[in-house]
GROMACS .gro file of N, CA and C in nm:
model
  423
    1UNK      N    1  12.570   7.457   8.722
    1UNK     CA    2  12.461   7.485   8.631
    1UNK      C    3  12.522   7.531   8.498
    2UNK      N    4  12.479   7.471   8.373
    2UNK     CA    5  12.539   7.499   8.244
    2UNK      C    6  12.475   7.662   8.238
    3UNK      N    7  12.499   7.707   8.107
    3UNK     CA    8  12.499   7.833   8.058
    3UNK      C    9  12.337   7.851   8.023
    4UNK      N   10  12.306   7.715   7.984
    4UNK     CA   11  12.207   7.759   7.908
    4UNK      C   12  12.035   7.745   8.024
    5UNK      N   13  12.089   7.642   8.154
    5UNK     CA   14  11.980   7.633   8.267
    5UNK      C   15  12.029   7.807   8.341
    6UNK      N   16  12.143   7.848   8.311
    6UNK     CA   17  12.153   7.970   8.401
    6UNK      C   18  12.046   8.105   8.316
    7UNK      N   19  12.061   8.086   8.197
    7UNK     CA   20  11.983   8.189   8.100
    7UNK      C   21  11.840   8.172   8.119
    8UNK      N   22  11.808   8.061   8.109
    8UNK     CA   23  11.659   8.026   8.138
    8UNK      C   24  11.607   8.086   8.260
    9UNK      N   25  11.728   8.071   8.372
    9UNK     CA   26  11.654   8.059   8.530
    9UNK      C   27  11.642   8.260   8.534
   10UNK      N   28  11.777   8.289   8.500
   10UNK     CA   29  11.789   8.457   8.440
   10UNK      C   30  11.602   8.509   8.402
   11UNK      N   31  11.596   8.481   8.289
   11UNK     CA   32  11.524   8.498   8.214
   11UNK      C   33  11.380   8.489   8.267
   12UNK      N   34  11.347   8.396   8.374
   12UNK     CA   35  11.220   8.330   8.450
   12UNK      C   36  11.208   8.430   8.516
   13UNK      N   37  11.333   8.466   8.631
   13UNK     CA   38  11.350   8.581   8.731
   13UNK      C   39  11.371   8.701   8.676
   14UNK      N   40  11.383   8.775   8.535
   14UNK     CA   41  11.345   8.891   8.476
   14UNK      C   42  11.174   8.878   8.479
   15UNK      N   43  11.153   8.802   8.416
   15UNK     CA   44  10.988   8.824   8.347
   15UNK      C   45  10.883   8.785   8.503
   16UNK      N   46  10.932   8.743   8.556
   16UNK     CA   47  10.823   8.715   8.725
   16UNK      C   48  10.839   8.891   8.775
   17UNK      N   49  11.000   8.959   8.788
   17UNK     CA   50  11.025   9.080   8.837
   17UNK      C   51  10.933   9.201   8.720
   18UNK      N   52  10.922   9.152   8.605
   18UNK     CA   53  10.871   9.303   8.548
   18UNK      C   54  10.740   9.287   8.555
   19UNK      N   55  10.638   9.112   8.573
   19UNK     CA   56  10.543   9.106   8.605
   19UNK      C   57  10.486   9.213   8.740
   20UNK      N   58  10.550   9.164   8.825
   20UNK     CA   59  10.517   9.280   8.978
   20UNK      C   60  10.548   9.363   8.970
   21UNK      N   61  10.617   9.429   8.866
   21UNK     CA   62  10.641   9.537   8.891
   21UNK      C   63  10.515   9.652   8.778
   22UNK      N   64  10.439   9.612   8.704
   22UNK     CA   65  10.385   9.668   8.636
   22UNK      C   66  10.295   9.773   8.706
   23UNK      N   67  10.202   9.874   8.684
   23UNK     CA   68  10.161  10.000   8.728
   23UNK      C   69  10.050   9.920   8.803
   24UNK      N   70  10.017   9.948   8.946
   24UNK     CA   71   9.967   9.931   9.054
   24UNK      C   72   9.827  10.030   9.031
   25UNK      N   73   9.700  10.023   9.049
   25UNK     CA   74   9.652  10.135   9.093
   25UNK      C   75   9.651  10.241   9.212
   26UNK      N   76   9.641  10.359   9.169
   26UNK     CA   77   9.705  10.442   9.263
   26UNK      C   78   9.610  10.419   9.397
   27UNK      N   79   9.693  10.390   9.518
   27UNK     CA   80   9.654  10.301   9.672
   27UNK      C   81   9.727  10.436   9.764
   28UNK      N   82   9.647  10.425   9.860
   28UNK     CA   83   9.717  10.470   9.991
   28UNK      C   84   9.759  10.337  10.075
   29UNK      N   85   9.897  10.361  10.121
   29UNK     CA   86   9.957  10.279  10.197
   29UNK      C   87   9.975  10.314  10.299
   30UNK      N   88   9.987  10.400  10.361
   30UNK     CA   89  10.007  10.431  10.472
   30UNK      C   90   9.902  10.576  10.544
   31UNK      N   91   9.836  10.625  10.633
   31UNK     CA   92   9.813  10.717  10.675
   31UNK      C   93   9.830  10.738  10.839
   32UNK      N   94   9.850  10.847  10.919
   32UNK     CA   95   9.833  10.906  11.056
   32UNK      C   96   9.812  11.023  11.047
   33UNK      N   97   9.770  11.004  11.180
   33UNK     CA   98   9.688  11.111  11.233
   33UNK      C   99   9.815  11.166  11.379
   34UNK      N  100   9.839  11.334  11.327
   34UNK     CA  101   9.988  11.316  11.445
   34UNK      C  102   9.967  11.434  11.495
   35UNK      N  103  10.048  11.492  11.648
   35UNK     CA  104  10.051  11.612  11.710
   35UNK      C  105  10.099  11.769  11.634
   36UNK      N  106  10.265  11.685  11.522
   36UNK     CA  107  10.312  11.729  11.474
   36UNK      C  108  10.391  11.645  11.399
   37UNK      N  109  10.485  11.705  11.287
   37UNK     CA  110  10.522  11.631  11.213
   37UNK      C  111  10.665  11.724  11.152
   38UNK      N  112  10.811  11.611  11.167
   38UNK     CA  113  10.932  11.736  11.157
   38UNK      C  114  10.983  11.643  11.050
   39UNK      N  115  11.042  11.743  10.947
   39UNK     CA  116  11.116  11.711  10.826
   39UNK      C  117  11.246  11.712  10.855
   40UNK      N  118  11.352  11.631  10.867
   40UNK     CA  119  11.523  11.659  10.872
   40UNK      C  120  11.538  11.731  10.743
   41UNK      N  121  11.671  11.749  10.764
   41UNK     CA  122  11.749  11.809  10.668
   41UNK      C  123  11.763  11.721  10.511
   42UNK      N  124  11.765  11.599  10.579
   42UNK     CA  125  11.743  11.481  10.425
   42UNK      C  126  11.671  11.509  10.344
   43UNK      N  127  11.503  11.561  10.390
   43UNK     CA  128  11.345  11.527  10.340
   43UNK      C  129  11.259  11.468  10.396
   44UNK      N  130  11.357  11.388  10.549
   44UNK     CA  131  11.292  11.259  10.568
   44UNK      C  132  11.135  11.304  10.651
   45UNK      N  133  11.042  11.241  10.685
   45UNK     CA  134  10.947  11.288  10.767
   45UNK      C  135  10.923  11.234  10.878
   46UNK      N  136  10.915  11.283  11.009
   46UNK     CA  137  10.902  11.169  11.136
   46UNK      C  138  10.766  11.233  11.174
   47UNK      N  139  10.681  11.193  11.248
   47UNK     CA  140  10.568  11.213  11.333
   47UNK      C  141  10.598  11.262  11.458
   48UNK      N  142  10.493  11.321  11.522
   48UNK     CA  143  10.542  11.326  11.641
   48UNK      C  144  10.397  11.207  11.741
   49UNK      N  145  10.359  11.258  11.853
   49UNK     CA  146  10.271  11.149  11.874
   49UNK      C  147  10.163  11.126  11.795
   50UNK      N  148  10.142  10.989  11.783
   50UNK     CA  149   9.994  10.942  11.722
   50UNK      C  150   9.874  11.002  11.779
   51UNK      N  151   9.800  11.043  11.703
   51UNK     CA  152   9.657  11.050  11.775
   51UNK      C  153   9.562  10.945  11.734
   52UNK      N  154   9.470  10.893  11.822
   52UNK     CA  155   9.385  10.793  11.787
   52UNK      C  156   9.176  10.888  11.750
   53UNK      N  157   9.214  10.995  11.835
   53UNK     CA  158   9.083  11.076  11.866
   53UNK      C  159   9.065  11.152  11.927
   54UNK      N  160   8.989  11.260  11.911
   54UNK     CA  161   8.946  11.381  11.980
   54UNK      C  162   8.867  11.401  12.073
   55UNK      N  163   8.850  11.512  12.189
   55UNK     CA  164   8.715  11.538  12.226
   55UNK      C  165   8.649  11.671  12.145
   56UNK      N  166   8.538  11.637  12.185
   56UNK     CA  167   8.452  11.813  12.150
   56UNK      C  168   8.509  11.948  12.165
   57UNK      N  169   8.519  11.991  12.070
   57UNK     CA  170   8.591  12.144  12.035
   57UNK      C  171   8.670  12.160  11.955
   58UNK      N  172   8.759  12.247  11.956
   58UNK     CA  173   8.852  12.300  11.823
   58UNK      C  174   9.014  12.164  11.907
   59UNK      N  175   9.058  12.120  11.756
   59UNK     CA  176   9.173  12.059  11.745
   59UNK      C  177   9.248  12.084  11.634
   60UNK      N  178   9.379  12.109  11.670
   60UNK     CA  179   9.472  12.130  11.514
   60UNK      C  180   9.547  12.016  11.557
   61UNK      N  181   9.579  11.942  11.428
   61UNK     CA  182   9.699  11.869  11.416
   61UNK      C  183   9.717  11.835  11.269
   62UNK      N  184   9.800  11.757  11.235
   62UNK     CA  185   9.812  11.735  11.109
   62UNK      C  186   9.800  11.566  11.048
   63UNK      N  187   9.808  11.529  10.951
   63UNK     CA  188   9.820  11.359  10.889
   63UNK      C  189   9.901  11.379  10.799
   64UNK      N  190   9.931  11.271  10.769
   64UNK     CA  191  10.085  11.213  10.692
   64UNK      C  192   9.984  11.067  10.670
   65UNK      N  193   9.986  11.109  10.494
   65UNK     CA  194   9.923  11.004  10.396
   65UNK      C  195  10.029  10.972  10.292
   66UNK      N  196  10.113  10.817  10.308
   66UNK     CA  197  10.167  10.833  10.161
   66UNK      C  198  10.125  10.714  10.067
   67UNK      N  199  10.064  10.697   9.918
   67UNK     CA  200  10.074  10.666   9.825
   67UNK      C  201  10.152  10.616   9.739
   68UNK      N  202  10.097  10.557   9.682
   68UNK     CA  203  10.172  10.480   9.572
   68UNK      C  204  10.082  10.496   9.471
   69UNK      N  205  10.174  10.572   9.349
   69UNK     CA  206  10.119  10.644   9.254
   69UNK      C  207  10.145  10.548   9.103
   70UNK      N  208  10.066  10.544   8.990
   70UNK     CA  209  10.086  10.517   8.885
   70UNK      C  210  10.137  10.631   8.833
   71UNK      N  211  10.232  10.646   8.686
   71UNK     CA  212  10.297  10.728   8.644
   71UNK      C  213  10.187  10.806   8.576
   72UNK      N  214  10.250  10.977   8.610
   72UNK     CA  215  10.168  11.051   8.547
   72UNK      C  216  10.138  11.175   8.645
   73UNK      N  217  10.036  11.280   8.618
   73UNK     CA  218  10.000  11.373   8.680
   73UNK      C  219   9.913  11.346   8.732
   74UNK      N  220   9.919  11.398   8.888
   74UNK     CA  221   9.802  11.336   9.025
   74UNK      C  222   9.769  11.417   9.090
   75UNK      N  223   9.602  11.448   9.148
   75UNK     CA  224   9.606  11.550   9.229
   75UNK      C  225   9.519  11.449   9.326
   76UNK      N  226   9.535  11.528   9.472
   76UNK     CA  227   9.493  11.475   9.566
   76UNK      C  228   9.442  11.569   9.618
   77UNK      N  229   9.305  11.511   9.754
   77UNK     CA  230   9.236  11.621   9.835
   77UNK      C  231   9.212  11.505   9.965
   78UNK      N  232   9.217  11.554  10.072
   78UNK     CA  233   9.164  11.496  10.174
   78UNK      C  234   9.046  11.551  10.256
   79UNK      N  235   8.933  11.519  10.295
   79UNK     CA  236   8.843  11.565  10.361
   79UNK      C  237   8.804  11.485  10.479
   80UNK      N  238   8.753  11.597  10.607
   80UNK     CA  239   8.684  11.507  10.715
   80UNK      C  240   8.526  11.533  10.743
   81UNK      N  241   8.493  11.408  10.735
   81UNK     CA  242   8.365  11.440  10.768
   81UNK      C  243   8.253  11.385  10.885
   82UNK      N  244   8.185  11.500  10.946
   82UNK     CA  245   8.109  11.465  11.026
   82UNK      C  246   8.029  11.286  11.028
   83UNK      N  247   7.966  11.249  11.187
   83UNK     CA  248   7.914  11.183  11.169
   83UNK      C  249   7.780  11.179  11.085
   84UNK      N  250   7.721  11.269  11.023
   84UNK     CA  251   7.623  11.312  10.946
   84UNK      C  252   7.686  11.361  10.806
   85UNK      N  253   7.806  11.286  10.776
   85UNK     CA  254   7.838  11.296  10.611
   85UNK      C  255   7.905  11.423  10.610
   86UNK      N  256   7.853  11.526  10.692
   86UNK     CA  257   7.863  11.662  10.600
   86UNK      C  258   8.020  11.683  10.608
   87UNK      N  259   8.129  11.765  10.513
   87UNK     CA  260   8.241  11.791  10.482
   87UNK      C  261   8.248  11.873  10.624
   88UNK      N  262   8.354  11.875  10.734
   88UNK     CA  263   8.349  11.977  10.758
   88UNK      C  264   8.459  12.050  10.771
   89UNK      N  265   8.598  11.985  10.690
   89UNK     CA  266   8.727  12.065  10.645
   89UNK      C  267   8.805  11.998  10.487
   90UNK      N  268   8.819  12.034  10.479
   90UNK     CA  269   8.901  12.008  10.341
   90UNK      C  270   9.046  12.038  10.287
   91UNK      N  271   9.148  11.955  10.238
   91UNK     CA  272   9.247  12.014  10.228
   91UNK      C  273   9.303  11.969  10.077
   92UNK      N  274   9.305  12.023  10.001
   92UNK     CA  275   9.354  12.018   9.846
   92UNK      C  276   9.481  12.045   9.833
   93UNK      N  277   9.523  11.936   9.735
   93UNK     CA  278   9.660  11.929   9.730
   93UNK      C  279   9.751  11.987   9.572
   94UNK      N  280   9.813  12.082   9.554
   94UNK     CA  281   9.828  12.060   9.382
   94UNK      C  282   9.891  11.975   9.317
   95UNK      N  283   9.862  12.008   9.165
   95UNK     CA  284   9.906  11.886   9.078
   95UNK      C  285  10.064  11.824   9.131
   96UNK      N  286  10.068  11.731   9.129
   96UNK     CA  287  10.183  11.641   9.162
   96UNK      C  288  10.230  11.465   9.088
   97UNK      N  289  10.348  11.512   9.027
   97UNK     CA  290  10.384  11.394   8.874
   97UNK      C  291  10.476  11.289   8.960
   98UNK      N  292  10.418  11.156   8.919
   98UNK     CA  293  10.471  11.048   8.976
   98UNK      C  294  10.570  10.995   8.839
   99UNK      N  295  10.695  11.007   8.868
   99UNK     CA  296  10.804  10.989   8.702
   99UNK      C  297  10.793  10.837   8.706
  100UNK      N  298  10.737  10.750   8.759
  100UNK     CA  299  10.739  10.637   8.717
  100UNK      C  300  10.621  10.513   8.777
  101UNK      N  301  10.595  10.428   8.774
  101UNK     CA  302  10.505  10.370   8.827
  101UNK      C  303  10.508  10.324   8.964
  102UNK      N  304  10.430  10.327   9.083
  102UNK     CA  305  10.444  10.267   9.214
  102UNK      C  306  10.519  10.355   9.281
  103UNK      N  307  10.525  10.508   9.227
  103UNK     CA  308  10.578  10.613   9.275
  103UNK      C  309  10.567  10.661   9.406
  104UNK      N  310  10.603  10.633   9.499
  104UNK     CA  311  10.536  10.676   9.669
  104UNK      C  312  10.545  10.863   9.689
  105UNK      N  313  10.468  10.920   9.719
  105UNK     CA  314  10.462  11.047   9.749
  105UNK      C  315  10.404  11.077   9.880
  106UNK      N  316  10.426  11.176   9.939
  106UNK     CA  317  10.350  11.181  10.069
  106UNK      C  318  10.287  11.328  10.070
  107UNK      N  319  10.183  11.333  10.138
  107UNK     CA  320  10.053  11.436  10.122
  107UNK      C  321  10.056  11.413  10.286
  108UNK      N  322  10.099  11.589  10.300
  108UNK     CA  323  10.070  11.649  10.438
  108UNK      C  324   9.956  11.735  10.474
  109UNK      N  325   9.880  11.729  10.578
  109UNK     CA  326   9.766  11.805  10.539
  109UNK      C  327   9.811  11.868  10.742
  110UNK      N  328   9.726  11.974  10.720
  110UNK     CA  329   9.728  12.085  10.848
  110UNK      C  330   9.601  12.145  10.862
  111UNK      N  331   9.523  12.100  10.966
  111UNK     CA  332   9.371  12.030  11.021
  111UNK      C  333   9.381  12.164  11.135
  112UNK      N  334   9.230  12.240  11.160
  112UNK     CA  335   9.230  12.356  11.261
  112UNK      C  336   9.060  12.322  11.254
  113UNK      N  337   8.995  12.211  11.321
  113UNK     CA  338   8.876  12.189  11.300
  113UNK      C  339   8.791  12.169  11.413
  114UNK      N  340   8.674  12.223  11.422
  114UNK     CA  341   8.592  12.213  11.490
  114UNK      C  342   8.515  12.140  11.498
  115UNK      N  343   8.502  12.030  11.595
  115UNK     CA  344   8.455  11.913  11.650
  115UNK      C  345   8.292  11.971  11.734
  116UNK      N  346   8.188  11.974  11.675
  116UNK     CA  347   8.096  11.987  11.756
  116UNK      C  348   7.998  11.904  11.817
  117UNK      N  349   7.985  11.738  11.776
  117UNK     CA  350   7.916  11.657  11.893
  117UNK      C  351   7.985  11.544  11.825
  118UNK      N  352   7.964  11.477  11.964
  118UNK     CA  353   8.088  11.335  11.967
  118UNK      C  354   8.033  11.224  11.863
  119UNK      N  355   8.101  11.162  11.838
  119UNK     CA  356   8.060  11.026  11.748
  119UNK      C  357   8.152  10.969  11.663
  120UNK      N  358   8.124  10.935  11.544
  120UNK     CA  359   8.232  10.857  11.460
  120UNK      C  360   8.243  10.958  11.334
  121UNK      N  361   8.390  10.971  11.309
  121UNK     CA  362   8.411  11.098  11.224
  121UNK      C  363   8.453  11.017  11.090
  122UNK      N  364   8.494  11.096  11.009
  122UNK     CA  365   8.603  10.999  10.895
  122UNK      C  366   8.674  11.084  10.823
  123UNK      N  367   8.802  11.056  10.761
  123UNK     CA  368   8.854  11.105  10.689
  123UNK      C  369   8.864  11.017  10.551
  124UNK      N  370   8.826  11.065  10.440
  124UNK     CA  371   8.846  11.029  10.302
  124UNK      C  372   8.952  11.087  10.230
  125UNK      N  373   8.998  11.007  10.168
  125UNK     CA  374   9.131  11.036  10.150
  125UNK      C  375   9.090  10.986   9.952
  126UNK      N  376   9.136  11.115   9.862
  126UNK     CA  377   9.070  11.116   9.708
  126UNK      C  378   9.226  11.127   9.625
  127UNK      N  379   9.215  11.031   9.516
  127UNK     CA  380   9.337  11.063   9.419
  127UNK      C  381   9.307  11.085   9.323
  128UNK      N  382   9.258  11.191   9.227
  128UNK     CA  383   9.256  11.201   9.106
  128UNK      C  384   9.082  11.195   9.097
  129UNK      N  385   9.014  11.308   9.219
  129UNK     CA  386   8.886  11.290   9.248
  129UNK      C  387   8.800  11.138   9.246
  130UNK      N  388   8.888  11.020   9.276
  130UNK     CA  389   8.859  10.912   9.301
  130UNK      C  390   8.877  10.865   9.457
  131UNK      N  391   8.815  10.864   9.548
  131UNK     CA  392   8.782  10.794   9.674
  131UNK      C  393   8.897  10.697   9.666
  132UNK      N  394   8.976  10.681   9.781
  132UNK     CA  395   9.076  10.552   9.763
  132UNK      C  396   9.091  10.528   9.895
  133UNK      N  397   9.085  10.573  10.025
  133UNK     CA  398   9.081  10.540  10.111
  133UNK      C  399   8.995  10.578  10.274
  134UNK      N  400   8.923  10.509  10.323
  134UNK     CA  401   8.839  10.616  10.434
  134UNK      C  402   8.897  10.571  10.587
  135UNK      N  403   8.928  10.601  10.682
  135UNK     CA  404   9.000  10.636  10.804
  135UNK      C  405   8.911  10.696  10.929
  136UNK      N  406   8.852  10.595  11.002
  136UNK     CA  407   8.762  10.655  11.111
  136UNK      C  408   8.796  10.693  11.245
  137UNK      N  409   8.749  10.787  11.263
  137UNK     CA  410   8.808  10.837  11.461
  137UNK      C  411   8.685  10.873  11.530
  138UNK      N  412   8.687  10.860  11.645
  138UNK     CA  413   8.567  10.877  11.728
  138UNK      C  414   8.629  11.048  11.843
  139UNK      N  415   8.493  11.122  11.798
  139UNK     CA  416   8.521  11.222  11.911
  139UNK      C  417   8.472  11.190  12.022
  140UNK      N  418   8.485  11.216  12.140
  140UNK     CA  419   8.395  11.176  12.282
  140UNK      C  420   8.349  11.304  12.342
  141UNK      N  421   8.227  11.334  12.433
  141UNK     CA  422   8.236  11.452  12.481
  141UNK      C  423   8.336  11.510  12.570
   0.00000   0.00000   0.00000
């Protein structure tokens, strides 16, 4: 390949790469719902078992939500709510700066909630008091 089909082909494969790469709106990519959740010494985060759902009564566990952030300052909140809408825990997160675009961050939340009749629950998951993702579990009696 001459110099000048190699610059071109260069040049095609810069401008396709900064195309995809431009600022994403801020998405949740990943969420669980876990027993527990252990940080190594790295940062890294592992889960411990999945949960799929509850029965009736008090449950603690935690979720591991991570994002992909546009650059800038972000706040996040997660809430669960009854099968009748109503909020019935909440967990707010503080301000948190994504230094560049498609920034992944992860938002841990620690859940001590009382489950009082079975049905279909949800968790909403908010970035920047914008709704971005909802996540359903069923309690059983």
């Amino acid at each position: 390949m001459d110099r000048v089909k190699k610059t071109v082909c260069l040049l095609l494969l810069i401008t396709s790469l900064l195309a995809t790469a431009q600022a994403s709106e801020n998405i949740v990519i990943n969420h669980v719902i876990t027993d527990r959740i252990i940080q190594a010494q790295d940062g890294s985060l592992y889960i411990g078992q999945v949960l799929l759902g509850f029965s009736v009564g008090r449950a603690k566990f935690y979720t591991l939500t991570q994002v992909a952030l546009e650059k800038g300052l972000h706040r996040g909140e997660i809430t669960i709510e009854d099968p009748n809408s109503k909020v019935l825990a909440q967990v707010k997160f503080g301000d948190f700066f994504a230094e560049t675009d498609n920034w992944l961050h992860s938002l841990v939340g620690t859940w001590d909630v009382e489950f009082k009749e079975p049905g279909t629950y949800q968790i909403i998951i908010y970035i920047d008091k914008l709704p971005k993702a909802n996540f359903y579990f069923v309690v059983v009696q």
